Amino acid sequence: MHTLLIVDAANVVGSVPDGWWRDRQGAAERLRDRLAPYADDGLPGAALAPPLEIVLVVEGAARRTASVPGVRTDAADGSGDDRIVELVADRADERRCVVVTADRELRTRVAALGAEVTGPRTVRPDAGR
């Protein structure tokens, strides 16, 4: 069974002050494209072996970000955090699930549902710099 990797797009994009606020959809698309190879290659920094099912949760101005092979985008109707919690809760119980976010409240919410949590640097080594 594939590991489910759920990425909090707003949080990960916002972790690098590279002008993302001028083009939120473009920033989400760049993140999506950065994530795509992990579906087949795995994510060594988080000890996630391939294949991975990657879901990029987008919200607000980035909601029109399209899926690509390897990364399914999920546009939150409201709060991206609430959508991530729903995705974690809806997964099969025996399935490994990892959420990428630095949001403390979200980390607590998904961990209570059995998900593992890792920070933005896992998928974006330049985060926090």
XYZ file of C-alpha atoms in Angstrom:
129
model
C 0.000 0.000 0.000
C 1.367 3.422 -0.971
C 2.241 5.883 1.769
C 0.022 8.955 1.663
C 2.022 12.193 1.757
C -0.158 15.260 2.338
C 1.510 18.637 1.830
C 0.202 21.882 3.316
C 0.930 24.069 0.273
C 0.363 27.443 1.958
C 2.615 26.566 4.871
C 5.424 25.092 2.783
C 5.328 27.874 0.181
C 5.279 30.473 2.963
C 8.373 28.988 4.585
C 10.656 30.626 1.996
C 10.505 34.411 1.483
C 11.040 34.254 -2.279
C 8.240 36.597 -3.363
C 5.560 33.880 -3.358
C 2.953 36.435 -2.222
C 3.057 38.143 -5.630
C 1.909 34.967 -7.406
C 0.392 32.438 -5.026
C -0.775 30.092 -7.745
C 2.622 30.167 -9.468
C 4.311 29.413 -6.138
C 1.972 26.450 -5.566
C 2.666 25.188 -9.085
C 6.442 25.381 -8.511
C 6.034 23.415 -5.268
C 3.836 20.852 -7.043
C 6.493 20.392 -9.725
C 9.183 20.015 -7.062
C 7.130 17.287 -5.364
C 6.348 15.226 -8.497
C 9.612 13.210 -8.613
C 9.082 12.050 -5.013
C 6.082 9.957 -6.112
C 8.375 7.513 -7.915
C 11.677 8.194 -6.127
C 10.507 8.381 -2.517
C 11.585 10.955 0.024
C 14.865 9.950 1.672
C 14.856 12.847 4.174
C 11.694 11.442 5.727
C 12.532 7.758 5.193
C 9.610 7.376 2.798
C 10.170 4.678 0.231
C 8.457 4.820 -3.143
C 5.871 4.783 -4.423
C 4.139 7.666 -2.673
C 0.661 9.043 -3.180
C 1.166 12.799 -2.918
C -1.677 15.204 -2.242
C -0.971 18.940 -2.310
C -3.689 20.835 -0.444
C -4.154 24.322 -1.878
C -6.428 27.154 -0.818
C -7.284 30.743 -1.648
C -5.582 32.222 -4.702
C -3.808 28.901 -5.389
C -7.044 26.870 -5.684
C -6.776 26.628 -9.478
C -3.486 24.747 -9.306
C -3.909 21.648 -11.466
C -2.791 18.124 -10.690
C 0.150 16.596 -12.561
C 1.373 13.015 -12.791
C 2.585 12.104 -9.320
C 0.845 14.945 -7.459
C -2.874 15.345 -6.969
C -3.955 18.797 -5.904
C -6.904 19.142 -3.571
C -8.512 22.588 -3.467
C -9.912 23.344 -0.028
C -13.342 24.950 -0.078
C -12.471 26.771 3.138
C -9.560 26.201 5.474
C -6.671 24.208 4.048
C -5.924 22.924 7.543
C -9.468 21.578 7.928
C -9.202 19.843 4.537
C -5.908 18.217 5.546
C -7.522 16.901 8.740
C -10.390 15.483 6.648
C -7.960 13.719 4.311
C -6.088 12.201 7.247
C -9.314 11.081 8.911
C -10.654 9.551 5.674
C -7.614 7.383 4.918
C -7.565 3.662 5.600
C -6.452 3.115 9.213
C -3.581 0.790 8.343
C -2.187 3.135 5.727
C 0.880 5.197 6.620
C 0.183 8.912 6.353
C 2.705 11.751 6.614
C 1.708 15.428 6.700
C 4.192 18.145 5.732
C 3.589 21.353 7.702
C 5.145 23.571 10.345
C 1.759 24.702 11.655
C 1.709 23.663 15.330
C -2.057 23.382 15.669
C -2.362 21.344 12.481
C 0.485 19.074 13.591
C -1.391 18.345 16.821
C -4.695 17.714 15.031
C -3.311 15.228 12.493
C -1.060 13.462 15.009
C -4.174 12.781 17.114
C -5.545 10.935 14.072
C -2.427 8.781 13.727
C -0.537 10.714 11.056
C 3.162 11.344 11.194
C 4.313 14.937 10.757
C 7.408 16.466 9.221
C 8.421 20.030 8.467
C 8.743 21.956 5.204
C 12.493 21.286 4.929
C 11.687 17.662 4.196
C 10.369 18.639 0.761
C 11.996 22.042 0.485
C 15.546 22.130 1.886
C 15.691 25.925 1.465
C 12.757 26.419 3.887
C 13.336 28.581 6.936
C 16.265 30.423 5.433
